[in-house]
């Protein structure tokens, strides 16, 4: 053994007298010659290690063998043409699977195992893919390689929670072919995508399909928010009526709180585009023709065509949630008390726990200043003094939160909101009924819930009910059985991290091996 303070070199040789031929397996003790091999090894006490092996070349004694001579191999130390020991190779493979190329190369160098990123990628590609085991309960979901362009499919063994295969797309025929090659699947957990439903029916017609409860609740949340946006005007009318009643009882009129009016360019553009699309449709043009005439994407045209009014599309533009919302009453009090400097108001808010920037406060105060310009001096407008009208997103959150998890103010706000509009009250009842069916797994009660929704006049919920009826068996199974796609969603989250580590080199073969081999 030799050491220069930076690395350690071990000179070794084999002590056996007989070696087996690599061609025929016959033992031989006839030494033909010797040579030296240099192998990189895992570090010793933080120092790089190298093993210099004196290898003997033997002459094969079997005349029928095609090899005249052969080199001996030391089990656990040498392999044909290898320049690293199995121990070092195994460590580098583990680093490559965990961190991929550049990051893995940096870590390996710090640990005394210097190597390039290309070597780590090469080591991953040399690993054999694991065999697909027999699966009874299968989880299926897609993940984006390039969002809105290309997708892959991940298959999970729901009993072991391990990925067992990755498909190159999310087509029904690809999944059907895989299920045909791997019979025995009895239950398939999936989202509500039609391609996977068709693929399971074609490849495993006897398998029980289970729609994931998370996606069902997500669909209900989207329908609920659309309904709240459509009837948010009822809340404003109720607050105005209450303010008028209170103003009659007081000498000074009460002002209604709403965010100071701002002209959002997005809102103006949305209204104009909605009017243009509706005008083209009224002239008898198809949606594809409207897309060509207005130079809009067909999906954008479809969204504007399906909206009855532009207000349905303006929830995000005109009812944006801001970090300042919980502190708006404090800002109004400061403004009415004569504190008009945004810096001073922000400093006072920070004492109360505000974490936003001063720019948010400036934007809120700008409509209250004379002519909307903070540089001009003048009395300006008075800030509103009554409680704020809850935004659609806030009302939706109240409705979709378990009643035991609402604090006192939120519970009171929910009661006020549902009492101001009969549509919101019926929506709240539908949400609570569906939540009970889902949490208590009473899938048999879903048909009655769907009939009740169809009899109501809530278009967004009726659209949801129509979609649930198209996949009724899987939805009922999802609301009845214990199976769900939570494990699959967790695997997709892990895949996103693996994909980003391989940015620029995440070809399907490399990404598939990392998904299947990474512990």
Short mmCIF file of C-alpha atoms in Angstrom, two decimals:
data_model
loop_
_atom_site.label_atom_id
_atom_site.label_comp_id
_atom_site.label_asym_id
_atom_site.label_seq_id
_atom_site.Cartn_x
_atom_site.Cartn_y
_atom_site.Cartn_z
CA UNK A 1 0.00 0.00 0.00
CA UNK A 2 1.24 3.49 -0.86
CA UNK A 3 -0.19 6.88 0.11
CA UNK A 4 0.81 10.35 -1.03
CA UNK A 5 -1.52 12.15 1.40
CA UNK A 6 -4.21 12.65 -1.25
CA UNK A 7 -4.87 9.17 -2.59
CA UNK A 8 -4.20 5.57 -1.62
CA UNK A 9 -2.81 2.94 -4.01
CA UNK A 10 -3.11 -0.77 -3.26
CA UNK A 11 -1.01 -3.28 -5.24
CA UNK A 12 -2.60 -6.75 -5.10
CA UNK A 13 -2.50 -10.11 -6.84
CA UNK A 14 -4.56 -13.28 -6.72
CA UNK A 15 -3.31 -16.21 -4.65
CA UNK A 16 -5.29 -18.98 -6.35
CA UNK A 17 -3.36 -21.42 -8.52
CA UNK A 18 -6.17 -22.47 -10.86
CA UNK A 19 -8.47 -20.22 -12.93
CA UNK A 20 -11.57 -21.06 -14.98
CA UNK A 21 -11.59 -20.38 -18.72
CA UNK A 22 -14.05 -17.71 -19.73
CA UNK A 23 -14.85 -19.61 -22.93
CA UNK A 24 -15.40 -23.22 -21.88
CA UNK A 25 -15.15 -23.08 -18.09
CA UNK A 26 -12.29 -25.58 -17.85
CA UNK A 27 -9.76 -25.04 -15.06
CA UNK A 28 -6.16 -24.31 -15.92
CA UNK A 29 -2.96 -23.78 -13.94
CA UNK A 30 -0.69 -23.05 -16.92
CA UNK A 31 0.36 -19.41 -16.63
CA UNK A 32 0.96 -17.83 -20.03
CA UNK A 33 1.90 -14.33 -18.86
CA UNK A 34 1.12 -11.43 -16.55
CA UNK A 35 0.01 -7.80 -16.85
CA UNK A 36 -1.25 -5.06 -14.54
CA UNK A 37 -4.75 -3.52 -14.35
CA UNK A 38 -5.54 -0.24 -12.61
CA UNK A 39 -9.02 -0.01 -11.04
CA UNK A 40 -10.59 3.00 -9.33
CA UNK A 41 -12.13 2.09 -5.98
CA UNK A 42 -14.39 3.78 -3.43
CA UNK A 43 -12.52 6.29 -1.21
CA UNK A 44 -10.76 5.26 1.97
CA UNK A 45 -11.08 7.68 4.92
CA UNK A 46 -11.91 10.49 2.50
CA UNK A 47 -8.98 9.76 0.20
CA UNK A 48 -9.30 8.53 -3.35
CA UNK A 49 -8.35 4.88 -3.76
CA UNK A 50 -6.81 2.96 -6.65
CA UNK A 51 -6.18 -0.77 -6.86
CA UNK A 52 -3.42 -2.05 -9.11
CA UNK A 53 -4.06 -5.74 -9.81
CA UNK A 54 -1.42 -8.09 -11.19
CA UNK A 55 -3.47 -10.30 -13.50
CA UNK A 56 -2.26 -13.61 -14.88
CA UNK A 57 -3.09 -14.87 -18.34
CA UNK A 58 -3.62 -18.64 -18.45
CA UNK A 59 -3.44 -21.06 -21.36
CA UNK A 60 -6.66 -23.06 -21.87
CA UNK A 61 -6.01 -26.82 -21.66
CA UNK A 62 -9.17 -27.71 -23.60
CA UNK A 63 -8.20 -28.24 -27.23
CA UNK A 64 -11.85 -27.83 -28.34
CA UNK A 65 -12.11 -24.36 -26.82
CA UNK A 66 -12.01 -21.42 -29.23
CA UNK A 67 -9.90 -19.39 -26.78
CA UNK A 68 -6.19 -20.17 -26.60
CA UNK A 69 -5.55 -17.98 -23.56
CA UNK A 70 -7.72 -16.17 -21.05
CA UNK A 71 -7.29 -13.67 -18.22
CA UNK A 72 -8.23 -14.52 -14.67
CA UNK A 73 -10.97 -12.56 -12.92
CA UNK A 74 -11.00 -11.88 -9.18
CA UNK A 75 -14.59 -12.32 -7.89
CA UNK A 76 -15.94 -9.12 -6.38
CA UNK A 77 -13.01 -7.08 -7.64
CA UNK A 78 -12.52 -7.32 -11.40
CA UNK A 79 -14.80 -7.63 -14.41
CA UNK A 80 -13.85 -7.81 -18.10
CA UNK A 81 -12.83 -4.38 -19.47
CA UNK A 82 -13.97 -2.63 -16.26
CA UNK A 83 -11.97 0.32 -14.94
CA UNK A 84 -13.82 0.56 -11.64
CA UNK A 85 -14.48 -1.90 -8.85
CA UNK A 86 -18.07 -3.16 -8.37
CA UNK A 87 -18.20 -1.29 -5.05
CA UNK A 88 -17.41 2.04 -6.71
CA UNK A 89 -19.75 1.34 -9.61
CA UNK A 90 -22.60 0.57 -7.23
CA UNK A 91 -22.00 3.83 -5.32
CA UNK A 92 -21.92 5.87 -8.53
CA UNK A 93 -25.13 4.24 -9.77
CA UNK A 94 -26.86 5.18 -6.50
CA UNK A 95 -25.68 8.79 -6.86
CA UNK A 96 -26.75 8.88 -10.51
CA UNK A 97 -30.24 7.59 -9.74
CA UNK A 98 -30.68 10.10 -6.95
CA UNK A 99 -29.19 13.22 -8.57
CA UNK A 100 -28.67 12.46 -12.28
CA UNK A 101 -25.81 14.10 -14.21
CA UNK A 102 -24.41 17.45 -13.14
CA UNK A 103 -25.55 17.40 -9.51
CA UNK A 104 -24.41 13.77 -9.14
CA UNK A 105 -21.02 14.61 -10.63
CA UNK A 106 -20.50 17.45 -8.15
CA UNK A 107 -21.45 15.25 -5.18
CA UNK A 108 -19.30 12.33 -6.31
CA UNK A 109 -16.30 14.64 -6.69
CA UNK A 110 -16.81 15.99 -3.17
CA UNK A 111 -16.95 12.42 -1.85
CA UNK A 112 -13.64 11.47 -3.47
CA UNK A 113 -15.13 9.65 -6.47
CA UNK A 114 -14.55 12.13 -9.34
CA UNK A 115 -16.50 11.39 -12.50
CA UNK A 116 -18.23 13.25 -15.32
CA UNK A 117 -21.96 13.74 -15.81
CA UNK A 118 -21.94 11.68 -19.00
CA UNK A 119 -20.52 8.70 -17.13
CA UNK A 120 -23.35 8.83 -14.59
CA UNK A 121 -25.97 8.96 -17.35
CA UNK A 122 -24.23 6.04 -19.07
CA UNK A 123 -24.29 4.01 -15.85
CA UNK A 124 -28.05 4.56 -15.51
CA UNK A 125 -28.67 3.40 -19.07
CA UNK A 126 -26.63 0.24 -18.46
CA UNK A 127 -28.90 -0.85 -15.62
CA UNK A 128 -31.46 -3.53 -16.54
CA UNK A 129 -35.11 -2.53 -16.11
CA UNK A 130 -36.90 -4.56 -13.41
CA UNK A 131 -39.36 -7.21 -14.48
CA UNK A 132 -43.04 -6.32 -14.22
CA UNK A 133 -44.53 -8.28 -11.30
CA UNK A 134 -48.01 -9.76 -11.15
CA UNK A 135 -50.41 -6.92 -10.30
CA UNK A 136 -53.91 -7.16 -8.87
CA UNK A 137 -54.64 -3.50 -8.06
CA UNK A 138 -53.20 -1.09 -10.62
CA UNK A 139 -52.91 2.71 -10.43
CA UNK A 140 -52.80 4.72 -13.66
CA UNK A 141 -52.08 8.41 -14.21
CA UNK A 142 -50.32 10.65 -16.71
CA UNK A 143 -47.56 13.20 -16.27
CA UNK A 144 -46.38 15.90 -18.64
CA UNK A 145 -43.09 15.72 -20.48
CA UNK A 146 -43.89 18.97 -22.25
CA UNK A 147 -47.08 20.49 -20.93
CA UNK A 148 -49.97 20.47 -23.42
CA UNK A 149 -47.79 18.70 -25.99
CA UNK A 150 -46.49 15.31 -24.84
CA UNK A 151 -47.37 13.06 -21.91
CA UNK A 152 -46.30 9.71 -20.47
CA UNK A 153 -48.26 7.25 -18.33
CA UNK A 154 -47.12 5.88 -14.98
CA UNK A 155 -48.34 2.49 -13.73
CA UNK A 156 -48.25 1.82 -9.98
CA UNK A 157 -48.69 -1.39 -8.00
CA UNK A 158 -51.16 -0.14 -5.40
CA UNK A 159 -50.23 -2.91 -2.94
CA UNK A 160 -46.48 -2.16 -2.86
CA UNK A 161 -46.79 1.55 -3.81
CA UNK A 162 -43.98 1.09 -6.34
CA UNK A 163 -43.96 2.08 -10.04
CA UNK A 164 -43.84 -1.00 -12.24
CA UNK A 165 -43.79 0.48 -15.74
CA UNK A 166 -43.91 3.70 -17.76
CA UNK A 167 -45.73 4.04 -21.07
CA UNK A 168 -44.55 6.48 -23.78
CA UNK A 169 -47.92 8.22 -24.18
CA UNK A 170 -51.41 8.33 -22.68
CA UNK A 171 -53.36 6.74 -25.52
CA UNK A 172 -56.07 4.18 -24.85
CA UNK A 173 -54.57 1.60 -27.22
CA UNK A 174 -51.16 1.73 -25.50
CA UNK A 175 -52.72 1.00 -22.11
CA UNK A 176 -54.94 -1.72 -23.59
CA UNK A 177 -51.92 -3.46 -25.14
CA UNK A 178 -50.04 -3.36 -21.83
CA UNK A 179 -53.01 -4.85 -19.95
CA UNK A 180 -53.31 -7.58 -22.57
CA UNK A 181 -49.64 -8.52 -22.09
CA UNK A 182 -50.00 -8.50 -18.28
CA UNK A 183 -53.26 -10.25 -17.38
CA UNK A 184 -54.51 -10.58 -13.82
CA UNK A 185 -55.41 -6.94 -13.07
CA UNK A 186 -58.69 -6.89 -11.13
CA UNK A 187 -58.97 -3.24 -10.02
CA UNK A 188 -57.75 -0.10 -11.81
CA UNK A 189 -57.56 3.23 -9.97
CA UNK A 190 -57.56 6.17 -12.37
CA UNK A 191 -58.63 9.74 -12.85
CA UNK A 192 -61.67 10.62 -14.94
CA UNK A 193 -59.81 10.72 -18.25
CA UNK A 194 -61.76 9.03 -21.03
CA UNK A 195 -58.67 7.51 -22.69
CA UNK A 196 -57.77 5.42 -19.65
CA UNK A 197 -61.37 4.27 -19.20
CA UNK A 198 -61.48 3.10 -22.81
CA UNK A 199 -58.08 1.43 -22.52
CA UNK A 200 -59.09 -0.53 -19.42
CA UNK A 201 -62.33 -1.66 -21.05
CA UNK A 202 -60.40 -2.92 -24.08
CA UNK A 203 -57.42 -4.51 -22.29
CA UNK A 204 -59.02 -5.78 -19.06
CA UNK A 205 -62.78 -5.86 -19.55
CA UNK A 206 -63.34 -7.75 -16.29
CA UNK A 207 -61.37 -5.26 -14.19
CA UNK A 208 -63.22 -2.95 -11.79
CA UNK A 209 -62.56 0.74 -12.53
CA UNK A 210 -62.35 3.17 -9.62
CA UNK A 211 -62.49 6.96 -10.14
CA UNK A 212 -60.30 8.88 -7.72
CA UNK A 213 -62.15 10.80 -5.01
CA UNK A 214 -59.68 13.69 -5.12
CA UNK A 215 -60.55 14.42 -8.75
CA UNK A 216 -64.28 14.16 -7.99
CA UNK A 217 -63.94 16.73 -5.22
CA UNK A 218 -61.77 18.91 -7.46
CA UNK A 219 -64.48 18.86 -10.16
CA UNK A 220 -67.06 19.86 -7.55
CA UNK A 221 -64.85 22.74 -6.37
CA UNK A 222 -64.58 24.07 -9.91
CA UNK A 223 -68.34 23.89 -10.43
CA UNK A 224 -68.97 25.55 -7.07
CA UNK A 225 -66.64 28.46 -7.86
CA UNK A 226 -68.33 29.05 -11.21
CA UNK A 227 -71.73 29.14 -9.48
CA UNK A 228 -70.51 31.58 -6.81
CA UNK A 229 -69.06 33.88 -9.50
CA UNK A 230 -72.36 33.81 -11.40
CA UNK A 231 -74.34 34.82 -8.29
CA UNK A 232 -71.80 37.12 -6.63
CA UNK A 233 -74.01 40.06 -7.58
CA UNK A 234 -76.57 38.86 -5.04
CA UNK A 235 -74.01 39.45 -2.27
CA UNK A 236 -73.35 42.98 -3.49
CA UNK A 237 -77.08 43.73 -3.65
CA UNK A 238 -77.59 42.37 -0.13
CA UNK A 239 -74.77 44.52 1.26
CA UNK A 240 -76.09 47.61 -0.51
CA UNK A 241 -79.58 46.99 0.89
CA UNK A 242 -78.17 46.56 4.40
CA UNK A 243 -76.11 49.74 4.03
CA UNK A 244 -79.19 51.69 2.96
CA UNK A 245 -81.11 50.46 6.00
CA UNK A 246 -78.25 51.36 8.33
CA UNK A 247 -77.80 54.78 6.73
CA UNK A 248 -81.42 55.59 7.54
CA UNK A 249 -80.72 54.86 11.20
CA UNK A 250 -77.58 57.05 11.31
CA UNK A 251 -76.98 60.67 10.54
CA UNK A 252 -73.92 59.94 8.39
CA UNK A 253 -74.37 57.58 5.45
CA UNK A 254 -72.44 54.30 5.54
CA UNK A 255 -70.20 53.40 2.65
CA UNK A 256 -69.94 49.96 1.14
CA UNK A 257 -66.52 48.40 1.12
CA UNK A 258 -65.25 46.98 -2.10
CA UNK A 259 -61.77 47.24 -3.56
CA UNK A 260 -61.28 50.75 -4.97
CA UNK A 261 -62.26 50.60 -8.60
CA UNK A 262 -59.42 49.94 -11.04
CA UNK A 263 -59.49 49.53 -14.78
CA UNK A 264 -57.81 46.19 -15.36
CA UNK A 265 -56.52 45.89 -18.95
CA UNK A 266 -57.23 42.17 -18.77
CA UNK A 267 -60.89 42.82 -17.90
CA UNK A 268 -61.32 45.29 -20.78
CA UNK A 269 -59.68 42.89 -23.22
CA UNK A 270 -61.82 40.00 -21.99
CA UNK A 271 -65.06 41.96 -22.48
CA UNK A 272 -64.03 43.04 -25.96
CA UNK A 273 -63.05 39.53 -27.02
CA UNK A 274 -66.27 38.08 -25.63
CA UNK A 275 -68.28 40.62 -27.60
CA UNK A 276 -66.30 39.90 -30.78
CA UNK A 277 -66.70 36.12 -30.46
CA UNK A 278 -70.42 36.36 -29.76
CA UNK A 279 -70.88 38.73 -32.71
CA UNK A 280 -69.12 36.31 -35.07
CA UNK A 281 -71.20 33.39 -33.80
CA UNK A 282 -74.36 35.45 -34.30
CA UNK A 283 -73.35 35.89 -37.96
CA UNK A 284 -73.41 32.12 -38.34
CA UNK A 285 -69.67 31.45 -38.33
CA UNK A 286 -68.35 28.20 -36.91
CA UNK A 287 -65.95 28.26 -34.00
CA UNK A 288 -63.08 27.28 -36.28
CA UNK A 289 -63.96 30.16 -38.60
CA UNK A 290 -64.11 32.54 -35.61
CA UNK A 291 -60.66 31.33 -34.58
CA UNK A 292 -59.27 32.14 -38.01
CA UNK A 293 -61.02 35.50 -38.33
CA UNK A 294 -60.04 36.81 -34.88
CA UNK A 295 -56.62 35.08 -34.87
CA UNK A 296 -57.41 33.31 -31.58
CA UNK A 297 -56.66 29.78 -30.46
CA UNK A 298 -59.61 27.42 -30.85
CA UNK A 299 -59.57 26.71 -27.09
CA UNK A 300 -59.84 30.44 -26.39
CA UNK A 301 -62.77 30.74 -28.80
CA UNK A 302 -64.47 27.78 -27.14
CA UNK A 303 -64.09 29.37 -23.71
CA UNK A 304 -65.58 32.70 -24.84
CA UNK A 305 -68.35 30.96 -26.80
CA UNK A 306 -69.46 28.83 -23.84
CA UNK A 307 -69.67 31.84 -21.48
CA UNK A 308 -73.10 33.46 -21.51
CA UNK A 309 -71.69 36.75 -20.21
CA UNK A 310 -68.22 38.23 -19.92
CA UNK A 311 -68.62 38.41 -16.13
CA UNK A 312 -68.25 34.63 -15.94
CA UNK A 313 -64.71 35.03 -17.29
CA UNK A 314 -63.69 37.95 -15.10
CA UNK A 315 -63.52 36.27 -11.70
CA UNK A 316 -59.73 36.23 -11.72
CA UNK A 317 -59.38 39.72 -13.18
CA UNK A 318 -61.84 41.63 -10.99
CA UNK A 319 -61.89 39.51 -7.83
CA UNK A 320 -58.22 38.79 -7.35
CA UNK A 321 -57.17 37.66 -3.90
CA UNK A 322 -54.52 39.96 -2.44
CA UNK A 323 -52.28 39.78 0.61
CA UNK A 324 -53.85 43.06 1.67
CA UNK A 325 -57.39 41.64 1.95
CA UNK A 326 -57.21 40.76 5.70
CA UNK A 327 -55.80 44.21 6.50
CA UNK A 328 -58.09 46.34 4.33
CA UNK A 329 -60.13 47.64 7.26
CA UNK A 330 -56.93 48.82 8.98
CA UNK A 331 -55.84 50.63 5.81
CA UNK A 332 -59.25 52.30 5.54
CA UNK A 333 -59.10 53.46 9.16
CA UNK A 334 -55.61 54.91 8.68
CA UNK A 335 -56.69 56.73 5.52
CA UNK A 336 -59.80 58.21 7.15
CA UNK A 337 -57.67 59.23 10.16
CA UNK A 338 -55.46 61.33 7.88
CA UNK A 339 -52.53 58.93 7.39
CA UNK A 340 -52.21 58.94 3.60
CA UNK A 341 -48.56 57.93 3.15
CA UNK A 342 -48.34 54.35 1.92
CA UNK A 343 -44.97 53.83 3.63
CA UNK A 344 -46.38 54.81 7.03
CA UNK A 345 -49.46 52.61 6.59
CA UNK A 346 -47.30 49.66 5.53
CA UNK A 347 -45.07 50.10 8.59
CA UNK A 348 -48.13 49.99 10.84
CA UNK A 349 -49.43 46.89 9.06
CA UNK A 350 -46.11 45.11 9.51
CA UNK A 351 -46.49 45.47 13.26
CA UNK A 352 -49.73 43.51 12.93
CA UNK A 353 -48.17 40.73 10.81
CA UNK A 354 -48.55 42.01 7.26
CA UNK A 355 -45.91 40.48 4.94
CA UNK A 356 -46.75 42.16 1.62
CA UNK A 357 -44.91 45.00 -0.08
CA UNK A 358 -45.62 48.71 -0.01
CA UNK A 359 -46.60 48.53 -3.69
CA UNK A 360 -49.75 46.58 -2.78
CA UNK A 361 -50.79 49.37 -0.41
CA UNK A 362 -50.00 52.02 -3.03
CA UNK A 363 -52.14 50.30 -5.64
CA UNK A 364 -55.03 50.04 -3.19
CA UNK A 365 -54.85 53.73 -2.23
CA UNK A 366 -54.35 55.10 -5.75
CA UNK A 367 -58.10 55.29 -6.64
CA UNK A 368 -58.73 57.16 -3.36
CA UNK A 369 -56.28 59.93 -4.19
CA UNK A 370 -57.28 63.02 -6.24
CA UNK A 371 -57.51 62.06 -9.91
CA UNK A 372 -55.99 58.70 -9.02
CA UNK A 373 -52.48 60.22 -8.95
CA UNK A 374 -50.55 60.03 -5.71
CA UNK A 375 -48.34 62.98 -6.64
CA UNK A 376 -51.23 65.49 -6.69
CA UNK A 377 -52.35 66.97 -3.41
CA UNK A 378 -55.96 67.36 -2.35
CA UNK A 379 -58.62 65.99 -0.04
CA UNK A 380 -59.21 62.81 -2.06
CA UNK A 381 -62.00 60.33 -1.40
CA UNK A 382 -63.03 58.80 1.90
CA UNK A 383 -62.23 55.15 2.41
CA UNK A 384 -65.17 52.77 2.95
CA UNK A 385 -66.10 52.03 6.55
CA UNK A 386 -68.33 48.94 6.44
CA UNK A 387 -67.12 45.30 6.31
CA UNK A 388 -65.85 44.18 2.92
CA UNK A 389 -67.91 42.13 0.50
CA UNK A 390 -66.37 38.63 0.42
CA UNK A 391 -64.80 37.66 -2.88
CA UNK A 392 -66.07 34.65 -4.83
CA UNK A 393 -62.99 32.62 -3.99
CA UNK A 394 -63.49 33.31 -0.29
CA UNK A 395 -67.16 32.31 -0.38
CA UNK A 396 -66.25 29.13 -2.26
CA UNK A 397 -63.64 28.28 0.36
CA UNK A 398 -66.21 28.70 3.12
CA UNK A 399 -68.64 26.37 1.39
CA UNK A 400 -66.02 23.72 0.60
CA UNK A 401 -64.45 23.67 4.08
CA UNK A 402 -65.65 21.26 6.74
CA UNK A 403 -67.91 23.18 9.17
CA UNK A 404 -65.75 22.13 12.14
CA UNK A 405 -62.72 23.75 10.50
CA UNK A 406 -64.31 27.20 10.04
CA UNK A 407 -63.54 29.84 12.65
CA UNK A 408 -66.27 32.03 14.07
CA UNK A 409 -65.90 34.87 11.55
CA UNK A 410 -65.84 32.53 8.55
CA UNK A 411 -68.89 30.63 9.77
CA UNK A 412 -70.78 33.92 10.21
CA UNK A 413 -69.69 35.07 6.75
CA UNK A 414 -70.92 31.80 5.24
CA UNK A 415 -74.31 32.16 6.91
CA UNK A 416 -74.61 35.73 5.62
CA UNK A 417 -73.61 34.71 2.09
CA UNK A 418 -76.02 31.78 1.74
CA UNK A 419 -78.88 33.77 3.29
CA UNK A 420 -78.49 36.54 0.72
CA UNK A 421 -79.08 34.29 -2.31
CA UNK A 422 -81.27 31.21 -2.65
CA UNK A 423 -79.01 29.82 -5.38
CA UNK A 424 -76.00 29.94 -3.07
CA UNK A 425 -78.05 28.31 -0.33
CA UNK A 426 -79.00 25.43 -2.61
CA UNK A 427 -75.39 25.16 -3.79
CA UNK A 428 -74.25 24.91 -0.17
CA UNK A 429 -76.73 22.12 0.50
CA UNK A 430 -75.57 20.19 -2.59
CA UNK A 431 -71.94 20.52 -1.51
CA UNK A 432 -72.65 19.27 2.00
CA UNK A 433 -74.62 16.31 0.68
CA UNK A 434 -71.87 15.31 -1.75
CA UNK A 435 -69.23 15.70 0.97
CA UNK A 436 -71.18 13.34 3.21
CA UNK A 437 -71.49 10.79 0.40
CA UNK A 438 -67.74 10.97 -0.28
CA UNK A 439 -66.43 10.91 3.29
CA UNK A 440 -68.84 8.21 4.44
CA UNK A 441 -68.46 6.24 1.17
CA UNK A 442 -72.15 6.11 0.45
CA UNK A 443 -71.81 5.70 -3.30
CA UNK A 444 -75.30 4.23 -3.58
CA UNK A 445 -76.73 7.66 -2.69
CA UNK A 446 -75.05 9.34 -5.66
CA UNK A 447 -77.94 8.72 -8.06
CA UNK A 448 -80.34 10.57 -5.78
CA UNK A 449 -77.87 13.48 -5.54
CA UNK A 450 -77.57 13.63 -9.32
CA UNK A 451 -81.36 13.69 -9.72
CA UNK A 452 -81.60 16.56 -7.21
CA UNK A 453 -78.94 18.56 -9.07
CA UNK A 454 -80.60 17.96 -12.43
CA UNK A 455 -83.89 19.28 -11.01
CA UNK A 456 -82.18 22.48 -9.81
CA UNK A 457 -81.28 25.55 -11.91
CA UNK A 458 -77.51 25.60 -11.29
CA UNK A 459 -75.90 25.14 -14.75
CA UNK A 460 -72.36 24.50 -13.50
CA UNK A 461 -73.51 21.70 -11.18
CA UNK A 462 -75.71 20.27 -13.93
CA UNK A 463 -72.69 20.10 -16.22
CA UNK A 464 -70.80 18.26 -13.48
CA UNK A 465 -73.69 15.83 -13.02
CA UNK A 466 -73.76 15.13 -16.76
CA UNK A 467 -70.06 14.30 -16.70
CA UNK A 468 -70.46 12.02 -13.67
CA UNK A 469 -73.25 10.09 -15.38
CA UNK A 470 -70.98 9.33 -18.35
CA UNK A 471 -68.58 7.56 -15.98
CA UNK A 472 -71.15 6.50 -13.42
CA UNK A 473 -69.89 3.01 -12.51
CA UNK A 474 -66.33 4.18 -11.85
CA UNK A 475 -67.58 7.18 -9.87
CA UNK A 476 -69.82 5.03 -7.67
CA UNK A 477 -66.93 2.62 -7.10
CA UNK A 478 -64.71 5.53 -6.14
CA UNK A 479 -67.29 6.75 -3.61
CA UNK A 480 -67.81 3.25 -2.21
CA UNK A 481 -64.52 1.32 -2.20
CA UNK A 482 -61.44 2.10 -0.14
CA UNK A 483 -59.15 2.40 -3.16
CA UNK A 484 -57.97 5.82 -4.33
CA UNK A 485 -55.19 7.33 -6.43
CA UNK A 486 -53.34 9.09 -3.64
CA UNK A 487 -50.29 6.86 -4.11
CA UNK A 488 -50.29 7.58 -7.84
CA UNK A 489 -50.43 11.33 -7.29
CA UNK A 490 -47.48 11.06 -4.92
CA UNK A 491 -45.53 9.13 -7.56
CA UNK A 492 -46.31 11.81 -10.15
CA UNK A 493 -44.96 14.48 -7.79
CA UNK A 494 -41.74 12.48 -7.40
CA UNK A 495 -41.50 12.05 -11.18
CA UNK A 496 -41.66 15.82 -11.66
CA UNK A 497 -38.56 16.20 -9.49
CA UNK A 498 -36.73 13.45 -11.39
CA UNK A 499 -37.70 15.02 -14.72
CA UNK A 500 -36.39 18.45 -13.74
CA UNK A 501 -33.09 16.96 -12.60
CA UNK A 502 -32.68 15.55 -16.13
CA UNK A 503 -33.67 18.80 -17.83
CA UNK A 504 -32.47 18.70 -21.42
CA UNK A 505 -31.63 14.98 -21.28
CA UNK A 506 -34.87 13.45 -20.05
CA UNK A 507 -35.33 11.06 -22.96
CA UNK A 508 -37.93 8.40 -22.42
CA UNK A 509 -35.47 5.53 -21.88
CA UNK A 510 -33.43 7.44 -19.29
CA UNK A 511 -36.44 8.83 -17.43
CA UNK A 512 -38.13 5.42 -17.38
CA UNK A 513 -35.10 3.78 -15.77
CA UNK A 514 -34.81 6.52 -13.16
CA UNK A 515 -38.50 6.20 -12.29
CA UNK A 516 -38.35 2.40 -11.97
CA UNK A 517 -34.96 2.12 -10.22
CA UNK A 518 -34.89 5.13 -7.88
CA UNK A 519 -35.90 3.95 -4.39
#
